[in-house]
Amino acid sequence: MIPLGAGQSRRRLAAEAWRFRFQVEREAHLRFGRLAGRLAGIGASGALQALALRASEDEFRHATRCAERCLLEGGTTTGLVSPGAPEIAASALSPRQRVLYEVMAACCVTESGSMGVLSALLGAARGRGLRRVLRELAADEVGHARLGWAVLAAERGGEDVRVLGPFLPAMLAGNAGPGLYAPGTNPAEDDEALLEHGVLPRAQRRAVFEDTLEAVVFPGLEACGVSAVAGRAWLANQRAALAGT
Ligand SMILES: [Fe+2]
Ligand SMILES: [Fe+2]
């Protein structure tokens, strides 16, 4: 078998990344659509419900953009399973707490993380077409994160958000995915030239993830009365495990 050249290898990694994002955006479209109804069920304001519906529409458009980038990199979006929005909240929680769990995980953690990645990419990528897509996604994702912070702020200090602190490690692990702190490296994933394809090299992805947690997510949660102690311990363990490999 003829080994892939560096350029081909980058394009393949980029196509995989945009294909993955395509699927994530389709799932987010479904999750926000369902969340709008759930927010109504816990008495959230009509404005917050409308923001969730708007987010669902945004994510559908984002999926199209991601598919376009995937195709540009020579990839395909065929062969994926139908998107779903699996339940993520612990079943031991009350129905209201489960909605707040979903908001905290999907908006405060995941959407804040997306903003960190998009901001870093916008600081590095030069291609006009790519920058246009990154700007469009970033303009929307910041609103999706704010939705979560607004919902949690309205519950500030209440028991229904206080119970969520111990679940933060599970949310962070889900957000980091299996690869971010996995031992061993694929040198192709550390290629700085990936930035021009809209992909952060792995070390940068870790740095952005950690910066976002420490500068945005942990203090934001604490301001809403959710302890970040378990989340900070989880992060310290990931770092220690990686340093020891
Ligand atoms: Fe999105
Ligand atoms: Fe989003």
PDB file of C-alpha atoms and ligand atoms in Angstrom:
ATOM      1  CA  MET A   1       0.000   0.000   0.000  1.00  0.00           C
ATOM      2  CA  ILE A   2       1.318   3.453  -0.902  1.00  0.00           C
ATOM      3  CA  PRO A   3       1.552   5.653   2.230  1.00  0.00           C
ATOM      4  CA  LEU A   4      -0.487   8.864   2.209  1.00  0.00           C
ATOM      5  CA  GLY A   5       1.425  12.117   1.693  1.00  0.00           C
ATOM      6  CA  ALA A   6       1.165  14.813   4.373  1.00  0.00           C
ATOM      7  CA  GLY A   7      -1.374  16.814   2.366  1.00  0.00           C
ATOM      8  CA  GLN A   8      -3.595  13.781   1.758  1.00  0.00           C
ATOM      9  CA  SER A   9      -3.348  12.740   5.375  1.00  0.00           C
ATOM     10  CA  ARG A  10      -4.415  16.235   6.496  1.00  0.00           C
ATOM     11  CA  ARG A  11      -7.354  16.270   4.120  1.00  0.00           C
ATOM     12  CA  ARG A  12      -8.473  12.871   5.340  1.00  0.00           C
ATOM     13  CA  LEU A  13      -8.297  13.962   8.987  1.00  0.00           C
ATOM     14  CA  ALA A  14     -10.141  17.179   8.141  1.00  0.00           C
ATOM     15  CA  ALA A  15     -12.851  15.317   6.227  1.00  0.00           C
ATOM     16  CA  GLU A  16     -13.342  13.005   9.222  1.00  0.00           C
ATOM     17  CA  ALA A  17     -13.523  15.972  11.614  1.00  0.00           C
ATOM     18  CA  TRP A  18     -16.133  17.807   9.530  1.00  0.00           C
ATOM     19  CA  ARG A  19     -18.111  14.572   9.044  1.00  0.00           C
ATOM     20  CA  PHE A  20     -18.126  14.098  12.818  1.00  0.00           C
ATOM     21  CA  ARG A  21     -19.254  17.721  13.303  1.00  0.00           C
ATOM     22  CA  PHE A  22     -22.014  17.197  10.718  1.00  0.00           C
ATOM     23  CA  GLN A  23     -23.405  14.393  12.864  1.00  0.00           C
ATOM     24  CA  VAL A  24     -22.964  16.379  16.101  1.00  0.00           C
ATOM     25  CA  GLU A  25     -24.845  19.346  14.605  1.00  0.00           C
ATOM     26  CA  ARG A  26     -27.703  17.100  13.477  1.00  0.00           C
ATOM     27  CA  GLU A  27     -27.966  15.706  17.000  1.00  0.00           C
ATOM     28  CA  ALA A  28     -27.852  19.223  18.459  1.00  0.00           C
ATOM     29  CA  HIS A  29     -30.700  20.217  16.108  1.00  0.00           C
ATOM     30  CA  LEU A  30     -32.855  17.457  17.604  1.00  0.00           C
ATOM     31  CA  ARG A  31     -31.741  18.105  21.184  1.00  0.00           C
ATOM     32  CA  PHE A  32     -32.531  21.835  21.115  1.00  0.00           C
ATOM     33  CA  GLY A  33     -35.893  21.197  19.478  1.00  0.00           C
ATOM     34  CA  ARG A  34     -36.797  18.799  22.299  1.00  0.00           C
ATOM     35  CA  LEU A  35     -35.288  21.098  24.912  1.00  0.00           C
ATOM     36  CA  ALA A  36     -37.642  23.934  23.921  1.00  0.00           C
ATOM     37  CA  GLY A  37     -40.597  21.805  25.045  1.00  0.00           C
ATOM     38  CA  ARG A  38     -38.787  20.676  28.172  1.00  0.00           C
ATOM     39  CA  LEU A  39     -37.993  24.269  29.125  1.00  0.00           C
ATOM     40  CA  ALA A  40     -41.693  25.043  28.821  1.00  0.00           C
ATOM     41  CA  GLY A  41     -42.316  22.087  31.125  1.00  0.00           C
ATOM     42  CA  ILE A  42     -40.135  23.539  33.904  1.00  0.00           C
ATOM     43  CA  GLY A  43     -41.648  27.007  33.600  1.00  0.00           C
ATOM     44  CA  ALA A  44     -38.792  28.716  31.758  1.00  0.00           C
ATOM     45  CA  SER A  45     -39.713  31.997  30.081  1.00  0.00           C
ATOM     46  CA  GLY A  46     -41.089  32.137  26.560  1.00  0.00           C
ATOM     47  CA  ALA A  47     -37.944  34.003  25.541  1.00  0.00           C
ATOM     48  CA  LEU A  48     -35.755  31.089  26.640  1.00  0.00           C
ATOM     49  CA  GLN A  49     -38.020  28.590  24.871  1.00  0.00           C
ATOM     50  CA  ALA A  50     -37.764  30.716  21.717  1.00  0.00           C
ATOM     51  CA  LEU A  51     -33.971  30.761  22.017  1.00  0.00           C
ATOM     52  CA  ALA A  52     -33.956  26.959  22.149  1.00  0.00           C
ATOM     53  CA  LEU A  53     -36.110  26.741  19.020  1.00  0.00           C
ATOM     54  CA  ARG A  54     -33.866  29.236  17.272  1.00  0.00           C
ATOM     55  CA  ALA A  55     -30.834  27.185  18.339  1.00  0.00           C
ATOM     56  CA  SER A  56     -32.414  24.084  16.824  1.00  0.00           C
ATOM     57  CA  GLU A  57     -32.790  25.897  13.490  1.00  0.00           C
ATOM     58  CA  ASP A  58     -29.203  27.178  13.722  1.00  0.00           C
ATOM     59  CA  GLU A  59     -27.867  23.661  14.261  1.00  0.00           C
ATOM     60  CA  PHE A  60     -29.692  22.371  11.191  1.00  0.00           C
ATOM     61  CA  ARG A  61     -27.958  25.077   9.122  1.00  0.00           C
ATOM     62  CA  HIS A  62     -24.633  24.289  10.784  1.00  0.00           C
ATOM     63  CA  ALA A  63     -24.989  20.651   9.747  1.00  0.00           C
ATOM     64  CA  THR A  64     -25.255  21.783   6.124  1.00  0.00           C
ATOM     65  CA  ARG A  65     -22.113  23.921   6.467  1.00  0.00           C
ATOM     66  CA  CYS A  66     -20.200  21.021   8.023  1.00  0.00           C
ATOM     67  CA  ALA A  67     -21.305  18.681   5.252  1.00  0.00           C
ATOM     68  CA  GLU A  68     -20.071  21.189   2.664  1.00  0.00           C
ATOM     69  CA  ARG A  69     -16.660  21.411   4.354  1.00  0.00           C
ATOM     70  CA  CYS A  70     -16.473  17.621   4.582  1.00  0.00           C
ATOM     71  CA  LEU A  71     -17.106  17.315   0.843  1.00  0.00           C
ATOM     72  CA  LEU A  72     -14.547  20.039   0.101  1.00  0.00           C
ATOM     73  CA  GLU A  73     -11.958  17.945   1.946  1.00  0.00           C
ATOM     74  CA  GLY A  74     -12.810  14.941  -0.186  1.00  0.00           C
ATOM     75  CA  GLY A  75     -14.994  13.203   2.412  1.00  0.00           C
ATOM     76  CA  THR A  76     -18.557  11.968   2.424  1.00  0.00           C
ATOM     77  CA  THR A  77     -21.479  12.289   4.817  1.00  0.00           C
ATOM     78  CA  THR A  78     -23.132   9.083   3.667  1.00  0.00           C
ATOM     79  CA  GLY A  79     -23.216   5.937   5.791  1.00  0.00           C
ATOM     80  CA  LEU A  80     -23.910   7.664   9.101  1.00  0.00           C
ATOM     81  CA  VAL A  81     -26.583   6.380  11.447  1.00  0.00           C
ATOM     82  CA  SER A  82     -29.746   8.466  11.727  1.00  0.00           C
ATOM     83  CA  PRO A  83     -29.082  11.189  14.274  1.00  0.00           C
ATOM     84  CA  GLY A  84     -30.648  10.928  17.698  1.00  0.00           C
ATOM     85  CA  ALA A  85     -30.503  12.910  20.913  1.00  0.00           C
ATOM     86  CA  PRO A  86     -29.918  10.258  23.558  1.00  0.00           C
ATOM     87  CA  GLU A  87     -30.955  10.994  27.127  1.00  0.00           C
ATOM     88  CA  ILE A  88     -27.843  12.039  29.019  1.00  0.00           C
ATOM     89  CA  ALA A  89     -29.132  12.933  32.481  1.00  0.00           C
ATOM     90  CA  ALA A  90     -28.855  10.523  35.416  1.00  0.00           C
ATOM     91  CA  SER A  91     -32.157   8.725  35.935  1.00  0.00           C
ATOM     92  CA  ALA A  92     -31.895   9.199  39.718  1.00  0.00           C
ATOM     93  CA  LEU A  93     -32.590  12.915  39.290  1.00  0.00           C
ATOM     94  CA  SER A  94     -36.051  14.466  39.326  1.00  0.00           C
ATOM     95  CA  PRO A  95     -37.630  15.390  35.959  1.00  0.00           C
ATOM     96  CA  ARG A  96     -36.835  19.069  36.574  1.00  0.00           C
ATOM     97  CA  GLN A  97     -33.231  18.320  37.536  1.00  0.00           C
ATOM     98  CA  ARG A  98     -32.842  16.170  34.419  1.00  0.00           C
ATOM     99  CA  VAL A  99     -33.806  19.135  32.230  1.00  0.00           C
ATOM    100  CA  LEU A 100     -31.292  21.344  34.057  1.00  0.00           C
ATOM    101  CA  TYR A 101     -28.656  18.609  33.671  1.00  0.00           C
ATOM    102  CA  GLU A 102     -29.250  18.554  29.910  1.00  0.00           C
ATOM    103  CA  VAL A 103     -29.033  22.355  29.735  1.00  0.00           C
ATOM    104  CA  MET A 104     -25.808  22.394  31.757  1.00  0.00           C
ATOM    105  CA  ALA A 105     -24.183  19.643  29.658  1.00  0.00           C
ATOM    106  CA  ALA A 106     -25.398  20.689  26.201  1.00  0.00           C
ATOM    107  CA  CYS A 107     -25.180  24.477  26.573  1.00  0.00           C
ATOM    108  CA  CYS A 108     -22.868  25.500  29.417  1.00  0.00           C
ATOM    109  CA  VAL A 109     -20.251  22.788  28.825  1.00  0.00           C
ATOM    110  CA  THR A 110     -20.555  21.762  25.169  1.00  0.00           C
ATOM    111  CA  GLU A 111     -21.480  25.079  23.569  1.00  0.00           C
ATOM    112  CA  SER A 112     -18.881  26.970  25.635  1.00  0.00           C
ATOM    113  CA  GLY A 113     -16.358  24.384  24.456  1.00  0.00           C
ATOM    114  CA  SER A 114     -17.407  24.922  20.841  1.00  0.00           C
ATOM    115  CA  MET A 115     -16.901  28.653  21.268  1.00  0.00           C
ATOM    116  CA  GLY A 116     -13.377  28.037  22.554  1.00  0.00           C
ATOM    117  CA  VAL A 117     -12.539  25.873  19.525  1.00  0.00           C
ATOM    118  CA  LEU A 118     -14.095  28.269  17.017  1.00  0.00           C
ATOM    119  CA  SER A 119     -12.332  31.276  18.549  1.00  0.00           C
ATOM    120  CA  ALA A 120      -8.984  29.505  18.384  1.00  0.00           C
ATOM    121  CA  LEU A 121      -9.573  28.491  14.773  1.00  0.00           C
ATOM    122  CA  LEU A 122     -10.620  32.017  13.832  1.00  0.00           C
ATOM    123  CA  GLY A 123      -7.387  33.280  15.362  1.00  0.00           C
ATOM    124  CA  ALA A 124      -5.350  31.009  13.100  1.00  0.00           C
ATOM    125  CA  ALA A 125      -7.151  30.145   9.856  1.00  0.00           C
ATOM    126  CA  ARG A 126      -6.589  32.412   6.839  1.00  0.00           C
ATOM    127  CA  GLY A 127      -8.789  30.892   4.103  1.00  0.00           C
ATOM    128  CA  ARG A 128     -11.745  33.180   3.353  1.00  0.00           C
ATOM    129  CA  GLY A 129     -14.300  30.425   2.775  1.00  0.00           C
ATOM    130  CA  LEU A 130     -13.305  28.635   5.948  1.00  0.00           C
ATOM    131  CA  ARG A 131     -13.315  31.858   7.986  1.00  0.00           C
ATOM    132  CA  ARG A 132     -16.819  32.670   6.739  1.00  0.00           C
ATOM    133  CA  VAL A 133     -18.101  29.313   7.999  1.00  0.00           C
ATOM    134  CA  LEU A 134     -16.240  29.605  11.320  1.00  0.00           C
ATOM    135  CA  ARG A 135     -17.663  33.097  11.892  1.00  0.00           C
ATOM    136  CA  GLU A 136     -21.186  31.942  11.106  1.00  0.00           C
ATOM    137  CA  LEU A 137     -20.941  29.027  13.529  1.00  0.00           C
ATOM    138  CA  ALA A 138     -19.331  31.136  16.263  1.00  0.00           C
ATOM    139  CA  ALA A 139     -21.992  33.858  16.007  1.00  0.00           C
ATOM    140  CA  ASP A 140     -24.673  31.253  16.747  1.00  0.00           C
ATOM    141  CA  GLU A 141     -22.875  29.023  19.261  1.00  0.00           C
ATOM    142  CA  VAL A 142     -22.261  31.930  21.599  1.00  0.00           C
ATOM    143  CA  GLY A 143     -26.032  32.401  21.798  1.00  0.00           C
ATOM    144  CA  HIS A 144     -26.522  28.688  22.508  1.00  0.00           C
ATOM    145  CA  ALA A 145     -24.081  28.890  25.406  1.00  0.00           C
ATOM    146  CA  ARG A 146     -25.804  32.011  26.731  1.00  0.00           C
ATOM    147  CA  LEU A 147     -29.128  30.179  26.709  1.00  0.00           C
ATOM    148  CA  GLY A 148     -27.684  27.650  29.132  1.00  0.00           C
ATOM    149  CA  TRP A 149     -26.168  30.273  31.389  1.00  0.00           C
ATOM    150  CA  ALA A 150     -29.481  32.170  31.471  1.00  0.00           C
ATOM    151  CA  VAL A 151     -31.403  29.033  32.466  1.00  0.00           C
ATOM    152  CA  LEU A 152     -28.932  28.162  35.230  1.00  0.00           C
ATOM    153  CA  ALA A 153     -28.758  31.763  36.447  1.00  0.00           C
ATOM    154  CA  ALA A 154     -32.533  31.764  36.889  1.00  0.00           C
ATOM    155  CA  GLU A 155     -32.090  28.753  39.220  1.00  0.00           C
ATOM    156  CA  ARG A 156     -29.058  30.231  40.995  1.00  0.00           C
ATOM    157  CA  GLY A 157     -28.305  28.614  44.329  1.00  0.00           C
ATOM    158  CA  GLY A 158     -31.395  26.386  44.284  1.00  0.00           C
ATOM    159  CA  GLU A 159     -31.302  22.713  45.203  1.00  0.00           C
ATOM    160  CA  ASP A 160     -32.112  21.694  41.616  1.00  0.00           C
ATOM    161  CA  VAL A 161     -28.803  23.103  40.355  1.00  0.00           C
ATOM    162  CA  ARG A 162     -26.766  22.340  43.500  1.00  0.00           C
ATOM    163  CA  VAL A 163     -27.285  18.614  42.917  1.00  0.00           C
ATOM    164  CA  LEU A 164     -25.619  18.825  39.501  1.00  0.00           C
ATOM    165  CA  GLY A 165     -22.025  19.463  40.666  1.00  0.00           C
ATOM    166  CA  PRO A 166     -21.129  15.792  41.196  1.00  0.00           C
ATOM    167  CA  PHE A 167     -22.241  15.021  37.630  1.00  0.00           C
ATOM    168  CA  LEU A 168     -19.815  17.510  36.090  1.00  0.00           C
ATOM    169  CA  PRO A 169     -17.051  14.895  35.495  1.00  0.00           C
ATOM    170  CA  ALA A 170     -19.444  12.779  33.416  1.00  0.00           C
ATOM    171  CA  MET A 171     -20.341  15.824  31.350  1.00  0.00           C
ATOM    172  CA  LEU A 172     -16.680  16.740  30.850  1.00  0.00           C
ATOM    173  CA  ALA A 173     -15.726  13.197  29.897  1.00  0.00           C
ATOM    174  CA  GLY A 174     -18.542  13.147  27.340  1.00  0.00           C
ATOM    175  CA  ASN A 175     -17.370  16.458  25.962  1.00  0.00           C
ATOM    176  CA  ALA A 176     -13.669  15.570  25.794  1.00  0.00           C
ATOM    177  CA  GLY A 177     -14.429  12.278  24.069  1.00  0.00           C
ATOM    178  CA  PRO A 178     -12.166   9.235  24.265  1.00  0.00           C
ATOM    179  CA  GLY A 179      -9.275  10.708  22.248  1.00  0.00           C
ATOM    180  CA  LEU A 180      -8.393  13.993  23.909  1.00  0.00           C
ATOM    181  CA  TYR A 181      -6.468  12.501  26.836  1.00  0.00           C
ATOM    182  CA  ALA A 182      -5.729   9.112  25.322  1.00  0.00           C
ATOM    183  CA  PRO A 183      -2.093   8.027  25.640  1.00  0.00           C
ATOM    184  CA  GLY A 184       0.005   7.822  22.506  1.00  0.00           C
ATOM    185  CA  THR A 185      -0.015  10.228  19.620  1.00  0.00           C
ATOM    186  CA  ASN A 186      -0.685  10.095  15.964  1.00  0.00           C
ATOM    187  CA  PRO A 187       1.803  12.680  14.595  1.00  0.00           C
ATOM    188  CA  ALA A 188      -0.700  13.581  11.858  1.00  0.00           C
ATOM    189  CA  GLU A 189      -3.066  14.894  14.568  1.00  0.00           C
ATOM    190  CA  ASP A 190      -0.412  17.357  15.761  1.00  0.00           C
ATOM    191  CA  ASP A 191       0.140  18.910  12.324  1.00  0.00           C
ATOM    192  CA  GLU A 192      -0.159  22.712  12.604  1.00  0.00           C
ATOM    193  CA  ALA A 193      -1.263  22.840   8.978  1.00  0.00           C
ATOM    194  CA  LEU A 194      -4.589  21.288  10.080  1.00  0.00           C
ATOM    195  CA  LEU A 195      -5.609  24.782  11.205  1.00  0.00           C
ATOM    196  CA  GLU A 196      -6.114  25.829   7.575  1.00  0.00           C
ATOM    197  CA  HIS A 197      -8.607  22.967   7.270  1.00  0.00           C
ATOM    198  CA  GLY A 198     -10.599  24.080  10.309  1.00  0.00           C
ATOM    199  CA  VAL A 199      -9.151  21.501  12.690  1.00  0.00           C
ATOM    200  CA  LEU A 200      -7.157  22.162  15.861  1.00  0.00           C
ATOM    201  CA  PRO A 201      -4.037  20.034  16.360  1.00  0.00           C
ATOM    202  CA  ARG A 202      -4.587  17.756  19.365  1.00  0.00           C
ATOM    203  CA  ALA A 203      -2.316  19.592  21.836  1.00  0.00           C
ATOM    204  CA  GLN A 204      -4.059  22.845  20.991  1.00  0.00           C
ATOM    205  CA  ARG A 205      -7.445  21.193  21.325  1.00  0.00           C
ATOM    206  CA  ARG A 206      -6.515  20.105  24.855  1.00  0.00           C
ATOM    207  CA  ALA A 207      -5.213  23.580  25.731  1.00  0.00           C
ATOM    208  CA  VAL A 208      -8.381  25.253  24.450  1.00  0.00           C
ATOM    209  CA  PHE A 209     -10.572  22.719  26.272  1.00  0.00           C
ATOM    210  CA  GLU A 210      -8.742  23.329  29.556  1.00  0.00           C
ATOM    211  CA  ASP A 211      -8.665  27.117  29.151  1.00  0.00           C
ATOM    212  CA  THR A 212     -12.411  27.155  28.480  1.00  0.00           C
ATOM    213  CA  LEU A 213     -13.096  25.068  31.574  1.00  0.00           C
ATOM    214  CA  GLU A 214     -10.935  27.215  33.809  1.00  0.00           C
ATOM    215  CA  ALA A 215     -11.900  30.621  32.416  1.00  0.00           C
ATOM    216  CA  VAL A 216     -15.567  30.084  31.535  1.00  0.00           C
ATOM    217  CA  VAL A 217     -17.222  26.862  32.626  1.00  0.00           C
ATOM    218  CA  PHE A 218     -16.000  26.372  36.210  1.00  0.00           C
ATOM    219  CA  PRO A 219     -16.421  30.026  37.299  1.00  0.00           C
ATOM    220  CA  GLY A 220     -19.748  30.269  35.455  1.00  0.00           C
ATOM    221  CA  LEU A 221     -21.111  27.216  37.216  1.00  0.00           C
ATOM    222  CA  GLU A 222     -19.872  28.401  40.591  1.00  0.00           C
ATOM    223  CA  ALA A 223     -21.607  31.740  40.043  1.00  0.00           C
ATOM    224  CA  CYS A 224     -24.849  29.788  39.557  1.00  0.00           C
ATOM    225  CA  GLY A 225     -24.335  27.779  42.746  1.00  0.00           C
ATOM    226  CA  VAL A 226     -23.065  24.579  41.076  1.00  0.00           C
ATOM    227  CA  SER A 227     -19.893  23.266  42.684  1.00  0.00           C
ATOM    228  CA  ALA A 228     -17.010  22.751  40.251  1.00  0.00           C
ATOM    229  CA  VAL A 229     -14.926  20.786  42.786  1.00  0.00           C
ATOM    230  CA  ALA A 230     -15.558  17.411  41.133  1.00  0.00           C
ATOM    231  CA  GLY A 231     -14.966  18.908  37.690  1.00  0.00           C
ATOM    232  CA  ARG A 232     -11.663  20.456  38.728  1.00  0.00           C
ATOM    233  CA  ALA A 233     -10.567  17.130  40.242  1.00  0.00           C
ATOM    234  CA  TRP A 234     -11.497  15.317  37.010  1.00  0.00           C
ATOM    235  CA  LEU A 235      -9.378  17.752  34.995  1.00  0.00           C
ATOM    236  CA  ALA A 236      -6.414  17.402  37.376  1.00  0.00           C
ATOM    237  CA  ASN A 237      -6.638  13.586  37.011  1.00  0.00           C
ATOM    238  CA  GLN A 238      -6.647  13.773  33.203  1.00  0.00           C
ATOM    239  CA  ARG A 239      -3.594  16.008  33.237  1.00  0.00           C
ATOM    240  CA  ALA A 240      -1.751  13.787  35.711  1.00  0.00           C
ATOM    241  CA  ALA A 241      -2.563  10.631  33.747  1.00  0.00           C
ATOM    242  CA  LEU A 242      -1.336  12.208  30.514  1.00  0.00           C
ATOM    243  CA  ALA A 243       1.850  13.508  32.148  1.00  0.00           C
ATOM    244  CA  GLY A 244       2.540  10.009  33.489  1.00  0.00           C
ATOM    245  CA  THR A 245       2.305   8.272  30.113  1.00  0.00           C
TER     246      THR A 245
HETATM  247 FE    FE B   1     -23.706  24.200  15.938  1.00  0.00          FE
HETATM  248 FE    FE B   2     -24.774  25.113  19.096  1.00  0.00          FE
END
